[in-house]
Short mmCIF file of C-alpha atoms and ligand atoms in Angstrom, two decimals:
data_model
loop_
_atom_site.label_atom_id
_atom_site.label_comp_id
_atom_site.label_asym_id
_atom_site.label_seq_id
_atom_site.Cartn_x
_atom_site.Cartn_y
_atom_site.Cartn_z
CA MET A 1264 239.08 57.64 283.48
CA SER A 1265 239.71 61.37 283.25
CA LYS A 1266 242.84 62.71 281.56
CA LYS A 1267 245.91 63.55 283.65
CA LEU A 1268 246.01 67.31 284.22
CA THR A 1269 249.07 69.29 283.16
CA PHE A 1270 250.23 72.16 285.33
CA LEU A 1271 252.53 74.88 284.02
CA ILE A 1272 254.30 76.39 287.02
CA LEU A 1273 256.53 79.48 286.81
CA SER A 1274 258.94 79.90 289.68
CA GLY A 1275 261.94 81.76 291.05
CA PRO A 1276 263.36 85.16 290.16
CA THR A 1277 264.45 86.42 286.77
CA LYS A 1278 267.83 88.10 286.28
CA GLU A 1279 268.19 91.00 283.90
CA TYR A 1280 271.81 91.64 283.00
CA ILE A 1281 273.22 95.17 282.70
CA ASP A 1282 276.72 94.03 281.73
CA PRO A 1283 278.39 90.59 281.81
CA VAL A 1284 278.64 90.67 285.63
CA ARG A 1285 275.88 92.97 286.95
CA PHE A 1286 272.15 92.33 286.91
CA ILE A 1287 268.89 93.31 288.58
CA SER A 1288 266.94 90.61 290.33
CA ASN A 1289 265.18 89.90 293.63
CA ASN A 1290 265.33 87.53 296.60
CA SER A 1291 262.79 84.98 295.36
CA SER A 1292 263.95 81.53 296.52
CA GLY A 1293 261.57 79.46 294.40
CA LYS A 1294 260.23 77.75 297.56
CA MET A 1295 256.60 78.51 296.74
CA GLY A 1296 257.01 77.23 293.18
CA ASN A 1297 258.66 74.02 294.44
CA ALA A 1298 255.85 73.48 296.97
CA LEU A 1299 253.24 73.98 294.22
CA ALA A 1300 254.98 71.46 291.95
CA GLU A 1301 255.15 68.90 294.74
CA ALA A 1302 251.47 69.38 295.63
CA ALA A 1303 250.47 68.95 291.96
CA LEU A 1304 252.60 65.79 291.66
CA ILE A 1305 250.97 64.32 294.80
CA LYS A 1306 247.62 64.83 293.02
CA GLY A 1307 248.93 62.72 290.13
CA CYS A 1308 249.29 65.62 287.68
CA ASN A 1309 252.03 66.38 285.12
CA VAL A 1310 254.14 69.42 285.86
CA ILE A 1311 256.04 71.64 283.43
CA PHE A 1312 258.28 73.79 285.62
CA ILE A 1313 259.85 76.94 284.22
CA SER A 1314 262.23 78.52 286.68
CA GLY A 1315 264.71 81.30 287.05
CA PRO A 1316 267.96 80.71 288.99
CA ALA A 1317 267.28 78.81 292.24
CA ASN A 1318 269.13 76.47 294.60
CA THR A 1319 266.73 73.55 294.36
CA PHE A 1320 264.25 72.32 291.80
CA PRO A 1321 261.51 69.72 292.16
CA SER A 1322 262.09 66.20 290.78
CA ASN A 1323 259.75 64.41 288.39
CA VAL A 1324 258.83 67.56 286.47
CA LYS A 1325 259.67 68.74 282.96
CA LEU A 1326 262.20 71.37 284.04
CA MET A 1327 263.10 74.38 281.90
CA GLU A 1328 265.69 76.70 283.42
CA ILE A 1329 265.74 80.29 282.22
CA THR A 1330 267.47 83.49 283.28
CA THR A 1331 265.55 86.48 281.93
CA ALA A 1332 261.87 87.40 281.70
CA LEU A 1333 262.06 87.25 277.90
CA GLU A 1334 263.38 83.69 278.10
CA MET A 1335 260.62 82.77 280.53
CA PHE A 1336 258.02 84.27 278.18
CA LYS A 1337 259.38 82.24 275.25
CA ALA A 1338 259.29 79.00 277.30
CA VAL A 1339 255.72 79.78 278.45
CA LYS A 1340 254.50 80.36 274.88
CA LEU A 1341 255.97 76.98 273.87
CA ASN A 1342 254.10 75.16 276.66
CA PHE A 1343 250.95 77.25 277.16
CA LYS A 1344 248.54 75.38 274.87
CA LYS A 1345 249.34 71.96 276.28
CA SER A 1346 248.76 73.13 279.88
CA ASP A 1347 245.43 72.96 281.72
CA ILE A 1348 246.34 75.03 284.77
CA ILE A 1349 248.94 77.80 284.74
CA ILE A 1350 250.34 79.19 288.00
CA SER A 1351 252.92 81.93 288.21
CA ALA A 1352 254.77 82.08 291.51
CA ALA A 1353 257.71 83.66 289.69
CA ALA A 1354 259.07 87.04 290.73
CA VAL A 1355 259.41 88.30 287.17
CA SER A 1356 261.38 91.49 286.81
CA ASP A 1357 259.00 94.14 285.50
CA TYR A 1358 261.89 95.94 283.75
CA ARG A 1359 265.06 95.07 281.85
CA PRO A 1360 267.90 97.33 280.72
CA VAL A 1361 267.44 98.70 277.20
CA LYS A 1362 271.10 98.04 276.50
CA ILE A 1363 273.27 95.20 277.81
CA TYR A 1364 276.88 96.39 277.87
CA LYS A 1365 279.22 93.98 276.10
CA HIS A 1366 281.99 94.59 278.64
CA LYS A 1367 281.99 95.32 282.36
CA ILE A 1368 281.10 98.96 282.97
CA LYS A 1369 284.21 100.80 284.14
CA LYS A 1370 284.17 102.88 287.28
CA SER A 1371 284.51 106.61 286.56
CA SER A 1372 283.86 109.90 288.31
CA LYS A 1373 280.75 110.51 286.18
CA LYS A 1374 277.19 109.48 287.04
CA ILE A 1375 275.78 106.76 284.87
CA LEU A 1376 272.19 106.47 283.74
CA ILE A 1377 270.75 103.08 282.92
CA GLU A 1378 267.56 103.08 280.91
CA PHE A 1379 265.02 100.33 281.55
CA THR A 1380 262.17 99.11 279.40
CA GLN A 1381 259.15 97.06 280.44
CA ASN A 1382 259.17 93.29 280.27
CA PRO A 1383 256.09 91.49 278.97
CA ASP A 1384 253.56 90.57 281.65
CA ILE A 1385 253.66 86.80 281.23
CA ILE A 1386 250.69 85.78 283.35
CA LYS A 1387 248.60 88.57 281.79
CA TYR A 1388 249.35 87.06 278.37
CA CYS A 1389 248.13 83.69 279.72
CA GLY A 1390 245.00 85.28 281.21
CA LYS A 1391 244.20 87.00 277.92
CA ASN A 1392 244.76 83.94 275.73
CA LYS A 1393 243.36 81.13 277.92
CA LYS A 1394 240.95 78.64 276.36
CA ASN A 1395 239.27 76.30 278.87
CA GLN A 1396 242.33 76.78 281.10
CA ILE A 1397 242.76 78.08 284.62
CA VAL A 1398 245.30 80.87 285.06
CA THR A 1399 246.45 82.05 288.46
CA GLY A 1400 249.20 84.13 290.00
CA PHE A 1401 250.51 85.74 293.13
CA ALA A 1402 250.53 89.30 294.38
CA LEU A 1403 253.26 90.38 296.73
CA GLU A 1404 252.54 93.82 298.11
CA THR A 1405 254.01 96.14 300.69
CA LYS A 1406 250.68 98.00 301.16
CA ASN A 1407 246.94 97.57 300.44
CA LEU A 1408 247.57 93.87 300.00
CA ILE A 1409 244.04 92.58 299.34
CA ASN A 1410 242.84 95.51 297.23
CA ASN A 1411 245.92 95.51 295.02
CA ALA A 1412 245.65 91.75 294.61
CA LYS A 1413 241.98 92.05 293.60
CA MET A 1414 242.95 94.65 290.99
CA LYS A 1415 245.60 92.31 289.57
CA LEU A 1416 243.12 89.45 289.50
CA LYS A 1417 240.85 91.57 287.30
CA ASN A 1418 243.48 93.35 285.16
CA LYS A 1419 245.29 90.11 284.29
CA ASN A 1420 242.04 88.17 283.73
CA LEU A 1421 243.06 85.53 286.29
CA ASP A 1422 240.81 82.87 287.83
CA LEU A 1423 242.41 83.06 291.27
CA ILE A 1424 245.16 85.09 292.94
CA THR A 1425 247.16 84.53 296.12
CA ALA A 1426 248.17 87.66 298.02
CA ASN A 1427 251.07 87.62 300.41
CA ALA A 1428 253.23 90.19 302.14
CA ASN A 1429 256.89 90.93 301.52
CA GLU A 1430 257.97 88.90 304.60
CA SER A 1431 257.11 85.70 302.77
CA ILE A 1432 259.98 86.11 300.29
CA GLY A 1433 262.58 83.41 300.92
CA SER A 1434 260.81 82.14 304.04
CA ASP A 1435 259.37 78.63 304.66
CA ASN A 1436 256.18 80.06 306.13
CA THR A 1437 253.73 82.58 304.80
CA THR A 1438 250.41 84.23 305.52
CA ALA A 1439 248.40 83.99 302.33
CA TYR A 1440 245.02 85.17 301.10
CA ILE A 1441 243.62 83.11 298.24
CA ILE A 1442 241.16 85.35 296.40
CA ASN A 1443 238.48 84.13 294.01
CA THR A 1444 236.83 86.12 291.21
CA ASP A 1445 233.61 86.29 293.29
CA GLY A 1446 235.58 88.27 295.90
CA SER A 1447 235.71 85.45 298.47
CA VAL A 1448 238.98 85.23 300.39
CA ILE A 1449 240.53 82.17 302.05
CA GLU A 1450 242.99 83.26 304.73
CA ILE A 1451 245.86 80.94 305.70
CA LYS A 1452 247.80 82.38 308.64
CA ASN A 1453 251.53 81.77 309.08
CA LYS A 1454 251.61 78.27 307.68
CA ASP A 1455 254.23 76.27 305.81
CA LYS A 1456 254.24 77.09 302.08
CA LYS A 1457 253.40 73.40 301.47
CA ILE A 1458 250.00 73.90 303.12
CA VAL A 1459 249.32 77.04 301.05
CA ALA A 1460 250.45 75.21 297.91
CA GLU A 1461 248.13 72.26 298.57
CA LYS A 1462 245.18 74.62 299.00
CA ILE A 1463 245.99 76.48 295.77
CA ILE A 1464 246.36 73.24 293.81
CA ASN A 1465 243.02 71.97 295.17
CA GLU A 1466 241.28 75.26 294.35
CA THR A 1467 242.65 75.39 290.79
CA ILE A 1468 241.64 71.75 290.13
CA ARG A 1469 238.14 72.55 291.46
CA LEU A 1470 237.90 75.59 289.16
CA PHE A 1471 239.16 73.53 286.20
CA ASN A 1472 236.55 70.83 286.86
CA ASN A 1473 233.88 73.57 286.97
CA ILE A 1474 234.78 74.69 283.43
CA LYS A 1475 234.44 71.08 282.26
CA ALA A 1476 231.07 70.68 284.04
CA ASP A 1477 229.79 73.99 282.58
CA LYS A 1478 230.73 72.84 279.09
CA LYS A 1479 228.83 69.56 279.52
CA VAL A 1480 225.66 71.45 280.55
CA SER A 1481 225.68 73.96 277.67
O1 C5P B 2179 254.58 91.90 289.58
P1 C5P B 2179 253.11 91.71 289.85
O2 C5P B 2179 252.71 92.11 291.21
O3 C5P B 2179 252.24 92.29 288.76
O4 C5P B 2179 252.92 90.12 289.82
C1 C5P B 2179 251.64 89.54 289.90
C2 C5P B 2179 251.64 88.23 289.15
O5 C5P B 2179 252.03 88.47 287.78
C3 C5P B 2179 252.61 87.17 289.66
O6 C5P B 2179 251.97 85.91 289.57
C4 C5P B 2179 253.79 87.27 288.72
O7 C5P B 2179 254.44 86.03 288.58
C5 C5P B 2179 253.13 87.67 287.41
N1 C5P B 2179 253.99 88.49 286.54
C6 C5P B 2179 254.27 88.05 285.25
N2 C5P B 2179 255.04 88.81 284.40
C7 C5P B 2179 255.52 90.00 284.80
C8 C5P B 2179 255.24 90.47 286.11
C9 C5P B 2179 254.48 89.70 286.94
O8 C5P B 2179 253.83 86.94 284.89
N3 C5P B 2179 256.27 90.71 283.97
#
């Protein structure tokens, strides 16, 4: 009997605090991440689920709730080696404020400047450090969707990427393009995120089994 696969799924938004009450974030609902977890569970796999703030979380997963990108990165590094397939559906904030004010910033007549610094690219770290693992992510673009997604697939050393347009944020349905490293594209038009999730889970399991088969041959 083959070993139960472990998925590491990153989901939801991150929140980067400026002061104790203000933050930068985005509208990610975590719906895609939840659908991926459920599809992986249906396949009989283990799921480690690292999520930013969201209204609902999947059951029967190892859940780790985080707030910031740095916290997500720390949780990923703790769980990376024990995971076979890593999927990031998280809308990780690319930037965080350099300084978090200890107290609420007071209104004044002067302009304020807030300096931001880059957050680590979590899925890129996974792509760079993978060992017999499948690493995949999403690309949400407002223009040149497929080309930008293909560039991310290459730059982050991913095994698969799913491109979708901005309209999919927060919605139950999405039009998705699942892109392989050979350039082939599977288009799924305006379908429930559950259907997209099932396809991604099947594709990643197929790719993972290919690595195992390649190793047996060599
Ligand atoms: O933000 P970007 O378009 O580069 O996101 C593409 C993929 O990279 C997504 O899967 C996202 O979850 C992941 N990502 C990440 N860490 C970041 C930014 C994005 O893991 N700091």
